[in-house]
mmCIF file of C-alpha atoms in Angstrom:
data_model
loop_
_atom_site.group_PDB
_atom_site.id
_atom_site.type_symbol
_atom_site.label_atom_id
_atom_site.label_comp_id
_atom_site.label_asym_id
_atom_site.label_seq_id
_atom_site.Cartn_x
_atom_site.Cartn_y
_atom_site.Cartn_z
ATOM 1 C CA HIS A 11 -116.449 41.129 95.015
ATOM 2 C CA LEU A 12 -116.312 44.834 94.208
ATOM 3 C CA HIS A 13 -119.404 44.789 92.010
ATOM 4 C CA GLN A 14 -121.340 44.056 95.214
ATOM 5 C CA VAL A 15 -120.186 47.288 96.832
ATOM 6 C CA PRO A 16 -123.181 49.684 97.010
ATOM 7 C CA GLU A 17 -123.550 51.579 93.745
ATOM 8 C CA LYS A 18 -124.036 54.903 95.523
ATOM 9 C CA LEU A 19 -120.639 54.601 97.190
ATOM 10 C CA LEU A 20 -118.915 53.729 93.920
ATOM 11 C CA ARG A 21 -120.351 56.827 92.262
ATOM 12 C CA ALA A 22 -119.218 59.026 95.143
ATOM 13 C CA SER A 23 -115.737 57.563 95.364
ATOM 14 C CA PHE A 24 -114.879 57.423 91.669
ATOM 15 C CA SER A 25 -116.324 60.601 90.196
ATOM 16 C CA ASN A 26 -115.306 61.836 86.751
ATOM 17 C CA VAL A 27 -112.376 64.222 86.368
ATOM 18 C CA THR A 28 -113.639 67.795 86.549
ATOM 19 C CA PHE A 29 -112.185 71.234 85.864
ATOM 20 C CA GLU A 30 -111.372 71.583 89.562
ATOM 21 C CA ARG A 31 -108.870 68.761 89.167
ATOM 22 C CA ILE A 32 -106.676 71.081 87.070
ATOM 23 C CA GLU A 33 -105.817 73.269 90.065
ATOM 24 C CA GLN A 34 -105.228 70.216 92.274
ATOM 25 C CA ALA A 35 -102.913 68.401 89.844
ATOM 26 C CA ASP A 36 -99.147 68.529 90.342
ATOM 27 C CA LEU A 37 -98.677 68.073 86.580
ATOM 28 C CA ALA A 38 -100.957 69.155 83.736
ATOM 29 C CA LEU A 39 -100.367 68.080 80.123
ATOM 30 C CA VAL A 40 -102.245 69.853 77.334
ATOM 31 C CA PHE A 41 -102.107 67.861 74.100
ATOM 32 C CA ASP A 42 -102.275 69.554 70.712
ATOM 33 C CA PHE A 43 -104.801 72.359 71.245
ATOM 34 C CA ASP A 44 -104.940 75.921 72.521
ATOM 35 C CA PRO A 45 -107.428 76.194 75.409
ATOM 36 C CA MET A 46 -107.302 79.990 75.134
ATOM 37 C CA GLU A 47 -109.176 79.693 71.829
ATOM 38 C CA THR A 48 -111.512 76.797 72.532
ATOM 39 C CA HIS A 49 -112.067 76.511 76.302
ATOM 40 C CA PRO A 50 -111.332 79.821 78.093
ATOM 41 C CA VAL A 51 -112.421 78.541 81.520
ATOM 42 C CA VAL A 52 -109.904 75.713 81.230
ATOM 43 C CA TYR A 53 -107.255 78.220 80.148
ATOM 44 C CA ILE A 54 -107.889 80.365 83.249
ATOM 45 C CA LYS A 55 -107.530 77.356 85.537
ATOM 46 C CA LEU A 56 -104.341 76.186 83.793
ATOM 47 C CA HIS A 57 -102.911 79.688 83.947
ATOM 48 C CA LYS A 58 -103.746 79.859 87.654
ATOM 49 C CA ALA A 59 -102.093 76.474 88.241
ATOM 50 C CA ALA A 60 -98.928 77.627 86.457
ATOM 51 C CA ARG A 61 -98.801 80.817 88.533
ATOM 52 C CA LYS A 62 -99.074 78.727 91.724
ATOM 53 C CA GLY A 63 -95.957 76.855 90.676
ATOM 54 C CA ASN A 64 -97.626 73.676 89.476
ATOM 55 C CA THR A 65 -96.047 72.062 86.426
ATOM 56 C CA VAL A 66 -98.004 72.758 83.226
ATOM 57 C CA TYR A 67 -96.780 71.451 79.874
ATOM 58 C CA VAL A 68 -98.277 72.350 76.506
ATOM 59 C CA VAL A 69 -97.472 69.699 73.889
ATOM 60 C CA ASN A 70 -98.072 71.734 70.763
ATOM 61 C CA GLU A 71 -95.969 72.774 67.792
ATOM 62 C CA ASN A 72 -97.516 76.249 67.806
ATOM 63 C CA ARG A 73 -96.368 78.741 70.409
ATOM 64 C CA THR A 74 -99.629 79.318 72.289
ATOM 65 C CA ARG A 75 -100.284 81.980 74.887
ATOM 66 C CA LEU A 76 -100.493 79.321 77.589
ATOM 67 C CA ALA A 77 -97.112 77.910 76.562
ATOM 68 C CA GLU A 78 -95.588 81.326 77.240
ATOM 69 C CA LYS A 79 -96.780 81.102 80.847
ATOM 70 C CA ALA A 80 -96.075 77.387 81.232
ATOM 71 C CA GLU A 81 -93.590 75.036 79.517
ATOM 72 C CA GLY A 82 -93.823 74.055 75.885
ATOM 73 C CA LEU A 83 -92.925 70.871 74.031
ATOM 74 C CA PRO A 84 -92.974 71.756 70.302
ATOM 75 C CA VAL A 85 -94.060 68.319 69.049
ATOM 76 C CA PRO A 86 -95.643 68.529 65.562
ATOM 77 C CA SER A 87 -99.296 67.473 65.352
ATOM 78 C CA GLU A 88 -98.550 64.788 62.770
ATOM 79 C CA LYS A 89 -96.039 63.202 65.186
ATOM 80 C CA MET A 90 -98.185 63.435 68.332
ATOM 81 C CA VAL A 91 -99.309 59.787 68.374
ATOM 82 C CA GLU A 92 -95.780 58.605 67.620
ATOM 83 C CA PHE A 93 -94.495 60.799 70.470
ATOM 84 C CA LEU A 94 -96.906 59.173 72.927
ATOM 85 C CA GLN A 95 -95.876 55.706 71.772
ATOM 86 C CA TYR A 96 -92.222 56.715 72.142
ATOM 87 C CA LEU A 97 -92.934 58.121 75.597
ATOM 88 C CA ILE A 98 -94.723 54.982 76.834
ATOM 89 C CA ASP A 99 -91.871 52.764 75.702
ATOM 90 C CA ALA A 100 -89.274 55.156 77.175
ATOM 91 C CA ILE A 101 -91.092 55.072 80.531
ATOM 92 C CA ASN A 102 -91.142 51.290 80.563
ATOM 93 C CA HIS A 103 -87.373 51.179 80.001
ATOM 94 C CA SER A 104 -86.493 54.120 82.254
ATOM 95 C CA GLU A 105 -84.100 53.331 85.111
ATOM 96 C CA HIS A 106 -85.812 56.034 87.169
ATOM 97 C CA PHE A 107 -89.200 54.379 86.618
ATOM 98 C CA ARG A 108 -87.795 50.967 87.574
ATOM 99 C CA LYS A 109 -86.365 52.442 90.766
ATOM 100 C CA MET A 110 -89.689 53.963 91.756
ATOM 101 C CA LEU A 111 -91.593 50.761 90.998
ATOM 102 C CA GLY A 112 -89.019 48.527 92.599
ATOM 103 C CA LYS A 113 -89.294 46.012 89.767
ATOM 104 C CA GLN A 114 -88.270 45.273 86.210
ATOM 105 C CA PRO A 115 -90.224 46.647 83.223
ATOM 106 C CA MET A 116 -93.765 45.345 82.948
ATOM 107 C CA LYS A 117 -93.630 41.722 81.863
ATOM 108 C CA ASP A 118 -96.826 41.952 79.859
ATOM 109 C CA PHE A 119 -95.855 45.208 78.126
ATOM 110 C CA HIS A 120 -94.799 43.427 74.943
ATOM 111 C CA ASP A 121 -98.097 41.566 74.768
ATOM 112 C CA GLN A 122 -100.213 44.644 75.420
ATOM 113 C CA PHE A 123 -98.408 47.003 73.053
ATOM 114 C CA PRO A 124 -96.633 44.781 70.505
ATOM 115 C CA GLY A 125 -96.563 47.498 67.881
ATOM 116 C CA ILE A 126 -94.496 49.991 69.920
ATOM 117 C CA HIS A 127 -92.200 47.779 72.003
ATOM 118 C CA GLY A 128 -88.631 49.053 71.553
ATOM 119 C CA ILE A 129 -89.567 52.191 69.603
ATOM 120 C CA SER A 130 -87.676 54.489 72.009
ATOM 121 C CA ARG A 131 -84.428 52.733 71.095
ATOM 122 C CA LYS A 132 -84.935 53.254 67.389
ATOM 123 C CA ILE A 133 -85.849 56.952 67.332
ATOM 124 C CA SER A 134 -84.175 60.015 68.864
ATOM 125 C CA TYR A 135 -86.137 62.676 70.775
ATOM 126 C CA THR A 136 -84.789 65.159 68.208
ATOM 127 C CA HIS A 137 -87.346 63.589 65.856
ATOM 128 C CA PHE A 138 -89.952 65.446 67.962
ATOM 129 C CA ASN A 139 -88.119 68.806 67.997
ATOM 130 C CA LEU A 140 -86.800 68.165 71.538
ATOM 131 C CA ASN A 141 -83.292 68.225 72.972
ATOM 132 C CA GLN A 142 -81.885 65.762 75.506
ATOM 133 C CA LYS A 143 -82.123 68.049 78.527
ATOM 134 C CA GLN A 144 -85.672 69.086 77.674
ATOM 135 C CA PHE A 145 -86.917 65.535 77.166
ATOM 136 C CA LYS A 146 -85.219 64.025 80.236
ATOM 137 C CA ARG A 147 -86.545 66.778 82.470
ATOM 138 C CA PHE A 148 -90.067 66.237 81.141
ATOM 139 C CA LEU A 149 -89.816 62.447 81.465
ATOM 140 C CA ARG A 150 -88.654 62.679 85.079
ATOM 141 C CA ARG A 151 -91.434 65.074 86.038
ATOM 142 C CA LEU A 152 -94.014 62.865 84.352
ATOM 143 C CA ILE A 153 -92.844 59.724 86.160
ATOM 144 C CA GLU A 154 -92.704 61.474 89.545
ATOM 145 C CA ALA A 155 -96.131 63.132 89.243
ATOM 146 C CA LYS A 156 -98.524 61.861 91.915
ATOM 147 C CA SER A 157 -101.698 63.504 90.668
ATOM 148 C CA PRO A 158 -101.434 64.444 86.972
ATOM 149 C CA VAL A 159 -104.177 65.494 84.600
ATOM 150 C CA PHE A 160 -104.029 65.104 80.801
ATOM 151 C CA LEU A 161 -106.189 67.399 78.655
ATOM 152 C CA LEU A 162 -107.495 66.850 75.123
ATOM 153 C CA ASN A 163 -109.901 68.670 72.844
ATOM 154 C CA ARG A 164 -112.151 65.768 71.878
ATOM 155 C CA GLU A 165 -113.531 67.666 68.879
ATOM 156 C CA THR A 166 -110.110 67.805 67.213
ATOM 157 C CA ALA A 167 -108.172 64.923 68.783
ATOM 158 C CA SER A 168 -108.039 61.766 66.695
ATOM 159 C CA PRO A 169 -109.377 58.560 68.276
ATOM 160 C CA GLU A 170 -105.846 57.167 68.154
ATOM 161 C CA LEU A 171 -104.510 60.156 70.102
ATOM 162 C CA VAL A 172 -107.169 59.651 72.793
ATOM 163 C CA HIS A 173 -106.229 55.991 73.062
ATOM 164 C CA TRP A 174 -102.499 56.616 73.537
ATOM 165 C CA VAL A 175 -103.073 59.369 76.108
ATOM 166 C CA ASN A 176 -105.256 56.858 77.971
ATOM 167 C CA SER A 177 -102.523 54.256 77.666
ATOM 168 C CA LEU A 178 -99.908 56.683 78.992
ATOM 169 C CA GLY A 179 -101.875 57.168 82.186
ATOM 170 C CA ALA A 180 -102.516 53.444 82.566
ATOM 171 C CA VAL A 181 -98.824 52.585 82.140
ATOM 172 C CA LEU A 182 -97.932 55.120 84.847
ATOM 173 C CA GLY A 183 -100.488 53.528 87.174
ATOM 174 C CA HIS A 184 -102.995 56.375 87.496
ATOM 175 C CA THR A 185 -106.732 55.940 87.928
ATOM 176 C CA GLU A 186 -108.232 59.404 87.352
ATOM 177 C CA PHE A 187 -106.202 61.562 84.991
ATOM 178 C CA LEU A 188 -107.966 62.333 81.685
ATOM 179 C CA LEU A 189 -110.037 65.431 80.969
ATOM 180 C CA SER A 190 -111.303 65.008 77.420
ATOM 181 C CA LEU A 191 -113.439 67.978 76.430
ATOM 182 C CA PRO A 192 -116.809 67.133 74.826
ATOM 183 C CA ALA A 193 -117.533 64.646 72.053
ATOM 184 C CA GLU A 194 -120.498 62.626 70.861
ATOM 185 C CA SER A 195 -121.859 59.901 73.135
ATOM 186 C CA ASN A 196 -120.475 56.389 72.499
ATOM 187 C CA PHE A 197 -118.396 57.495 69.499
ATOM 188 C CA GLN A 198 -115.315 56.738 71.576
ATOM 189 C CA GLY A 199 -116.656 53.338 72.652
ATOM 190 C CA MET A 200 -117.255 52.193 69.086
ATOM 191 C CA LEU A 201 -113.740 53.165 68.087
ATOM 192 C CA ASP A 202 -112.308 51.414 71.151
ATOM 193 C CA MET A 203 -113.932 48.234 69.871
ATOM 194 C CA GLY A 204 -112.422 48.505 66.385
ATOM 195 C CA ILE A 205 -115.133 50.213 64.308
ATOM 196 C CA HIS A 206 -112.516 51.808 62.086
ATOM 197 C CA PRO A 207 -111.113 50.617 58.743
ATOM 198 C CA GLU A 208 -107.469 50.820 59.854
ATOM 199 C CA TYR A 209 -107.605 49.432 63.388
ATOM 200 C CA LEU A 210 -108.544 46.328 65.320
ATOM 201 C CA PRO A 211 -109.888 46.770 68.887
ATOM 202 C CA GLY A 212 -107.616 48.941 71.011
ATOM 203 C CA TYR A 213 -106.339 50.963 67.997
ATOM 204 C CA GLN A 214 -103.955 48.190 67.055
ATOM 205 C CA ARG A 215 -103.172 48.502 63.370
ATOM 206 C CA VAL A 216 -104.673 45.807 61.200
ATOM 207 C CA ASP A 217 -101.593 45.751 58.942
ATOM 208 C CA ASN A 218 -99.107 45.149 61.806
ATOM 209 C CA PRO A 219 -97.888 41.496 61.556
ATOM 210 C CA ARG A 220 -97.375 41.132 65.314
ATOM 211 C CA VAL A 221 -100.859 42.454 66.027
ATOM 212 C CA GLN A 222 -102.297 40.127 63.373
ATOM 213 C CA GLN A 223 -100.623 37.136 65.007
ATOM 214 C CA ARG A 224 -102.083 38.022 68.395
ATOM 215 C CA PHE A 225 -105.647 38.334 67.099
ATOM 216 C CA GLN A 226 -105.412 35.262 64.891
ATOM 217 C CA LYS A 227 -104.748 33.128 67.965
ATOM 218 C CA LEU A 228 -108.120 34.219 69.320
ATOM 219 C CA TRP A 229 -110.279 34.766 66.240
ATOM 220 C CA GLY A 230 -108.636 32.752 63.472
ATOM 221 C CA ASP A 231 -108.341 34.421 60.065
ATOM 222 C CA ILE A 232 -108.683 38.203 60.156
ATOM 223 C CA PRO A 233 -108.211 40.947 57.517
ATOM 224 C CA THR A 234 -104.582 41.947 57.045
ATOM 225 C CA GLU A 235 -105.209 45.146 55.068
ATOM 226 C CA PRO A 236 -107.149 48.288 56.065
ATOM 227 C CA GLY A 237 -110.803 48.412 55.050
ATOM 228 C CA LEU A 238 -112.675 51.134 53.178
ATOM 229 C CA PRO A 239 -113.388 54.596 54.601
ATOM 230 C CA THR A 240 -117.081 55.362 55.054
ATOM 231 C CA TRP A 241 -117.540 57.535 51.986
ATOM 232 C CA GLU A 242 -115.692 55.137 49.695
ATOM 233 C CA LEU A 243 -117.753 52.269 51.087
ATOM 234 C CA TYR A 244 -120.950 54.190 50.298
ATOM 235 C CA GLN A 245 -119.749 54.879 46.763
ATOM 236 C CA ARG A 246 -118.910 51.201 46.243
ATOM 237 C CA ILE A 247 -122.468 50.283 47.266
ATOM 238 C CA ASN A 248 -123.938 52.753 44.791
ATOM 239 C CA ASP A 249 -121.535 51.528 42.116
ATOM 240 C CA GLN A 250 -123.153 48.125 42.741
ATOM 241 C CA GLU A 251 -119.820 46.540 43.681
ATOM 242 C CA ILE A 252 -120.974 45.329 47.126
ATOM 243 C CA GLN A 253 -123.674 42.694 47.429
ATOM 244 C CA GLY A 254 -123.905 42.156 51.210
ATOM 245 C CA ILE A 255 -124.827 45.182 53.345
ATOM 246 C CA PHE A 256 -125.526 45.255 57.099
ATOM 247 C CA LEU A 257 -126.432 48.575 58.738
ATOM 248 C CA TRP A 258 -126.625 48.575 62.539
ATOM 249 C CA ALA A 259 -128.610 51.540 63.942
ATOM 250 C CA GLN A 260 -127.703 53.694 60.940
ATOM 251 C CA ASP A 261 -130.102 55.576 58.656
ATOM 252 C CA PRO A 262 -128.097 57.199 55.833
ATOM 253 C CA VAL A 263 -131.199 57.666 53.666
ATOM 254 C CA GLY A 264 -133.275 59.367 56.354
ATOM 255 C CA THR A 265 -130.691 61.360 58.301
ATOM 256 C CA SER A 266 -128.204 62.319 55.565
ATOM 257 C CA ASP A 267 -130.319 62.165 52.401
ATOM 258 C CA LEU A 268 -127.906 59.647 50.902
ATOM 259 C CA PRO A 269 -129.789 57.402 48.473
ATOM 260 C CA LEU A 270 -128.888 53.720 48.201
ATOM 261 C CA HIS A 271 -128.705 52.553 44.568
ATOM 262 C CA ARG A 272 -127.568 49.057 45.353
ATOM 263 C CA ALA A 273 -127.141 46.128 42.978
ATOM 264 C CA PRO A 274 -130.322 44.182 42.065
ATOM 265 C CA ASP A 275 -128.847 40.968 43.491
ATOM 266 C CA SER A 276 -127.625 42.629 46.731
ATOM 267 C CA PHE A 277 -128.999 41.837 50.168
ATOM 268 C CA LEU A 278 -129.569 44.588 52.734
ATOM 269 C CA ILE A 279 -130.035 43.915 56.459
ATOM 270 C CA VAL A 280 -130.940 46.781 58.785
ATOM 271 C CA ALA A 281 -131.099 46.631 62.588
ATOM 272 C CA ASP A 282 -132.712 49.661 64.224
ATOM 273 C CA LEU A 283 -135.135 50.869 66.875
ATOM 274 C CA PHE A 284 -137.600 52.188 64.295
ATOM 275 C CA LEU A 285 -138.647 51.480 60.729
ATOM 276 C CA THR A 286 -136.448 54.207 59.252
ATOM 277 C CA LYS A 287 -136.289 55.234 55.606
ATOM 278 C CA THR A 288 -133.244 53.016 55.176
ATOM 279 C CA ALA A 289 -135.023 50.117 56.899
ATOM 280 C CA GLU A 290 -137.946 50.494 54.480
ATOM 281 C CA GLN A 291 -135.555 49.541 51.666
ATOM 282 C CA ALA A 292 -134.122 46.520 53.493
ATOM 283 C CA ASP A 293 -134.669 42.866 52.687
ATOM 284 C CA VAL A 294 -134.622 42.007 56.406
ATOM 285 C CA VAL A 295 -135.118 44.255 59.448
ATOM 286 C CA PHE A 296 -134.118 43.325 62.997
ATOM 287 C CA PRO A 297 -135.978 45.363 65.671
ATOM 288 C CA LEU A 298 -133.481 46.604 68.255
ATOM 289 C CA SER A 299 -134.396 47.364 71.855
ATOM 290 C CA PRO A 300 -133.822 50.666 73.686
ATOM 291 C CA PHE A 301 -131.340 50.821 76.565
ATOM 292 C CA MET A 302 -134.029 50.113 79.205
ATOM 293 C CA GLU A 303 -134.550 46.700 77.601
ATOM 294 C CA ASN A 304 -130.869 46.050 77.052
ATOM 295 C CA ALA A 305 -127.633 45.093 78.780
ATOM 296 C CA GLY A 306 -124.107 46.261 78.032
ATOM 297 C CA THR A 307 -122.186 49.514 78.265
ATOM 298 C CA ILE A 308 -122.140 52.957 76.722
ATOM 299 C CA THR A 309 -119.094 55.234 76.609
ATOM 300 C CA ASN A 310 -120.139 58.767 77.491
ATOM 301 C CA ALA A 311 -118.665 62.085 76.365
ATOM 302 C CA GLU A 312 -116.100 62.045 79.189
ATOM 303 C CA ILE A 313 -114.841 58.618 78.023
ATOM 304 C CA ARG A 314 -116.437 56.837 80.982
ATOM 305 C CA VAL A 315 -117.799 53.381 80.363
ATOM 306 C CA GLN A 316 -121.242 53.133 81.941
ATOM 307 C CA PRO A 317 -122.742 49.657 82.401
ATOM 308 C CA PHE A 318 -126.512 49.200 82.256
ATOM 309 C CA LYS A 319 -128.945 46.342 82.793
ATOM 310 C CA PRO A 320 -132.476 45.756 81.423
ATOM 311 C CA VAL A 321 -135.414 46.858 83.545
ATOM 312 C CA VAL A 322 -137.982 45.677 80.986
ATOM 313 C CA THR A 323 -137.874 42.360 79.106
ATOM 314 C CA PRO A 324 -137.519 42.861 75.309
ATOM 315 C CA MET A 325 -140.648 41.899 73.371
ATOM 316 C CA ASP A 326 -138.708 39.385 71.243
ATOM 317 C CA GLN A 327 -136.853 38.058 74.338
ATOM 318 C CA ARG A 328 -133.457 38.886 72.794
ATOM 319 C CA LEU A 329 -130.940 41.529 73.825
ATOM 320 C CA ASN A 330 -129.307 43.479 71.001
ATOM 321 C CA TRP A 331 -125.938 41.717 71.315
ATOM 322 C CA GLU A 332 -127.727 38.353 71.060
ATOM 323 C CA ILE A 333 -129.235 39.367 67.714
ATOM 324 C CA PHE A 334 -125.811 40.286 66.401
ATOM 325 C CA ALA A 335 -124.159 37.118 67.712
ATOM 326 C CA GLU A 336 -126.876 34.823 66.311
ATOM 327 C CA LEU A 337 -126.697 36.471 62.891
ATOM 328 C CA ALA A 338 -122.897 36.108 62.937
ATOM 329 C CA ARG A 339 -123.224 32.388 63.662
ATOM 330 C CA LYS A 340 -125.652 31.990 60.748
ATOM 331 C CA LEU A 341 -123.035 33.638 58.532
ATOM 332 C CA GLY A 342 -120.327 31.252 59.723
ATOM 333 C CA VAL A 343 -118.583 33.503 62.271
ATOM 334 C CA LYS A 344 -118.022 31.839 65.639
ATOM 335 C CA MET A 345 -119.508 33.971 68.420
ATOM 336 C CA GLU A 346 -120.167 31.634 71.326
ATOM 337 C CA TYR A 347 -120.965 34.272 73.927
ATOM 338 C CA LYS A 348 -123.484 33.295 76.585
ATOM 339 C CA SER A 349 -123.711 36.577 78.470
ATOM 340 C CA VAL A 350 -122.620 40.211 78.482
ATOM 341 C CA ARG A 351 -119.924 39.112 80.900
ATOM 342 C CA ASP A 352 -118.438 36.866 78.192
ATOM 343 C CA VAL A 353 -118.175 39.863 75.884
ATOM 344 C CA THR A 354 -116.507 42.086 78.491
ATOM 345 C CA GLU A 355 -114.067 39.285 79.335
ATOM 346 C CA GLU A 356 -112.968 39.268 75.701
ATOM 347 C CA ILE A 357 -112.636 43.053 75.777
ATOM 348 C CA TYR A 358 -110.261 42.698 78.744
ATOM 349 C CA GLN A 359 -108.265 40.225 76.688
ATOM 350 C CA VAL A 360 -107.908 42.138 73.414
ATOM 351 C CA VAL A 361 -108.017 45.864 74.303
ATOM 352 C CA PRO A 362 -104.774 46.844 76.101
ATOM 353 C CA GLU A 363 -106.039 49.743 78.234
ATOM 354 C CA TYR A 364 -109.103 47.798 79.410
ATOM 355 C CA ARG A 365 -106.927 44.829 80.295
ATOM 356 C CA LYS A 366 -104.976 46.719 82.950
ATOM 357 C CA GLY A 367 -106.453 46.407 86.436
ATOM 358 C CA LEU A 368 -106.407 50.154 87.051
ATOM 359 C CA ALA A 369 -107.861 51.011 83.661
ATOM 360 C CA VAL A 370 -110.630 48.474 84.144
ATOM 361 C CA PHE A 371 -111.473 50.024 87.503
ATOM 362 C CA ARG A 372 -111.326 53.540 86.104
ATOM 363 C CA ASN A 373 -113.604 52.740 83.206
ATOM 364 C CA GLY A 374 -116.359 51.362 85.396
ATOM 365 C CA TYR A 375 -116.228 47.677 84.514
ATOM 366 C CA GLU A 376 -116.439 45.111 87.293
ATOM 367 C CA PRO A 377 -112.774 44.563 88.238
ATOM 368 C CA GLU A 378 -111.199 41.160 88.564
ATOM 369 C CA VAL A 379 -110.166 40.465 92.151
ATOM 370 C CA GLU A 380 -106.800 39.027 91.104
ATOM 371 C CA SER A 381 -106.023 42.114 89.012
ATOM 372 C CA LEU A 382 -106.874 44.431 91.874
ATOM 373 C CA LYS A 383 -104.831 42.363 94.308
ATOM 374 C CA HIS A 384 -101.808 42.921 92.085
ATOM 375 C CA VAL A 385 -102.563 46.629 91.760
ATOM 376 C CA VAL A 386 -103.073 47.236 95.462
ATOM 377 C CA THR A 387 -99.999 45.373 96.644
ATOM 378 C CA ARG A 388 -97.444 46.573 94.118
ATOM 379 C CA ARG A 389 -95.277 49.463 95.260
ATOM 380 C CA VAL A 390 -96.523 52.378 93.223
ATOM 381 C CA PRO A 391 -96.533 55.718 95.056
ATOM 382 C CA TYR A 392 -99.364 57.283 93.048
ATOM 383 C CA GLY A 393 -102.167 55.435 91.234
ATOM 384 C CA ALA A 394 -102.236 52.329 93.412
ATOM 385 C CA ALA A 395 -101.905 54.461 96.538
ATOM 386 C CA TYR A 396 -105.159 56.167 95.620
ATOM 387 C CA LEU A 397 -106.857 52.811 95.222
ATOM 388 C CA ARG A 398 -105.427 51.566 98.515
ATOM 389 C CA LYS A 399 -106.683 54.685 100.289
ATOM 390 C CA TRP A 400 -110.167 54.045 98.985
ATOM 391 C CA PHE A 401 -110.081 50.446 100.198
ATOM 392 C CA ASP A 402 -108.850 51.472 103.652
ATOM 393 C CA SER A 403 -111.548 54.123 103.965
ATOM 394 C CA TYR A 404 -114.346 51.840 102.882
ATOM 395 C CA TYR A 405 -113.252 48.818 104.895
ATOM 396 C CA ALA A 406 -113.221 50.998 108.008
ATOM 397 C CA THR A 407 -116.967 51.632 107.790
ATOM 398 C CA LYS A 408 -119.420 49.741 109.955
ATOM 399 C CA GLN A 409 -121.579 49.037 106.901
ATOM 400 C CA LEU A 410 -118.904 46.863 105.329
ATOM 401 C CA ARG A 411 -118.058 45.031 108.553
ATOM 402 C CA ASP A 412 -121.718 44.138 108.969
ATOM 403 C CA SER A 413 -122.010 42.965 105.361
ATOM 404 C CA GLN A 414 -118.701 41.132 104.862
ATOM 405 C CA GLU A 415 -120.230 37.740 105.510
ATOM 406 C CA LYS A 416 -123.238 38.502 103.333
ATOM 407 C CA PHE A 417 -121.221 39.691 100.361
ATOM 408 C CA LYS A 418 -118.175 37.436 101.001
ATOM 409 C CA ILE A 419 -115.810 40.369 100.415
ATOM 410 C CA LYS A 420 -112.145 39.613 100.970
ATOM 411 C CA ILE A 421 -109.874 42.331 102.316
ATOM 412 C CA LEU A 422 -106.945 42.517 99.917
#
């Protein structure tokens, strides 16, 4: 199994996308920001790539300086997510894409992206300020790109935009393609898992009937309307309209000077590493463990999912996820996980971009052998070819030949 491949080799072979990748890419897509204003080093590298003859597209309604040197797609900011959804669906139904893949559209596309299936047949590209020639030329170049890079300003890009750019790369079959310029650690990971009032895991809208049906099969009854934004939720607590409050590793009283004037009959549970000012007001406090005593993943600023395992046993013998799951069971929510692996298996099942074999590999999770077998053997001249090259290189080493029997690794 791949998780038994030496960790050092995995780190060397699957490094994060860096600025140098910009000059190596045969197609660069800049989504909804002007690197000249925010990231001048990136601008210089993009400008250099354009001068070399590499394809550089700026997807931005405003006419930026880079767009003058490259090619511009004047898609309005408020339509950017819709444009990506349209693009993904158009790719899946493109005759050119089918020809390159040598197969019909992805069979599981409808299941993975139920909310956007068929959108390209309902909307015209003129909706995005594009003409037919402009869009078809862009679509063809995108499909034919062997080593693209997609760039986002993580400080201004919405979580939904990040998700659909990720999904675009996954649908095309690429493994390393996203350069998302800095954001806070694990903010992306929480949003991926559905910590947002309008979305279920994978940025699938909670008010979409088809999405609801999919999640109900797994979880039973789920909310069908968006929840409350953070500030409105805080106001409702102080208006004494909410009786049950659970704060996980959050200290609004201590870090933001936001007092909690909750109802007298309310019940406040706080889970945190320390006895914070908010925890001092709680009815019950669960002591969380630091990462060295924990197991799970953290999503870093480059949107890389980093797994970690405990090196010290927690004092209360429970990992953080076990505390959450046990509390959920006490409150009548079925969470029958037995290990971190059970949780990640469910993530594969409900989050579209993690479910894809290539996306799983790219994000650092332990890949499923069957998924990788499909990825390696299908005829894709870009993403899968990269993966196949890595396999061929590694399998050729004496270290693997000597350890095949020990690790029981099958050559795909």
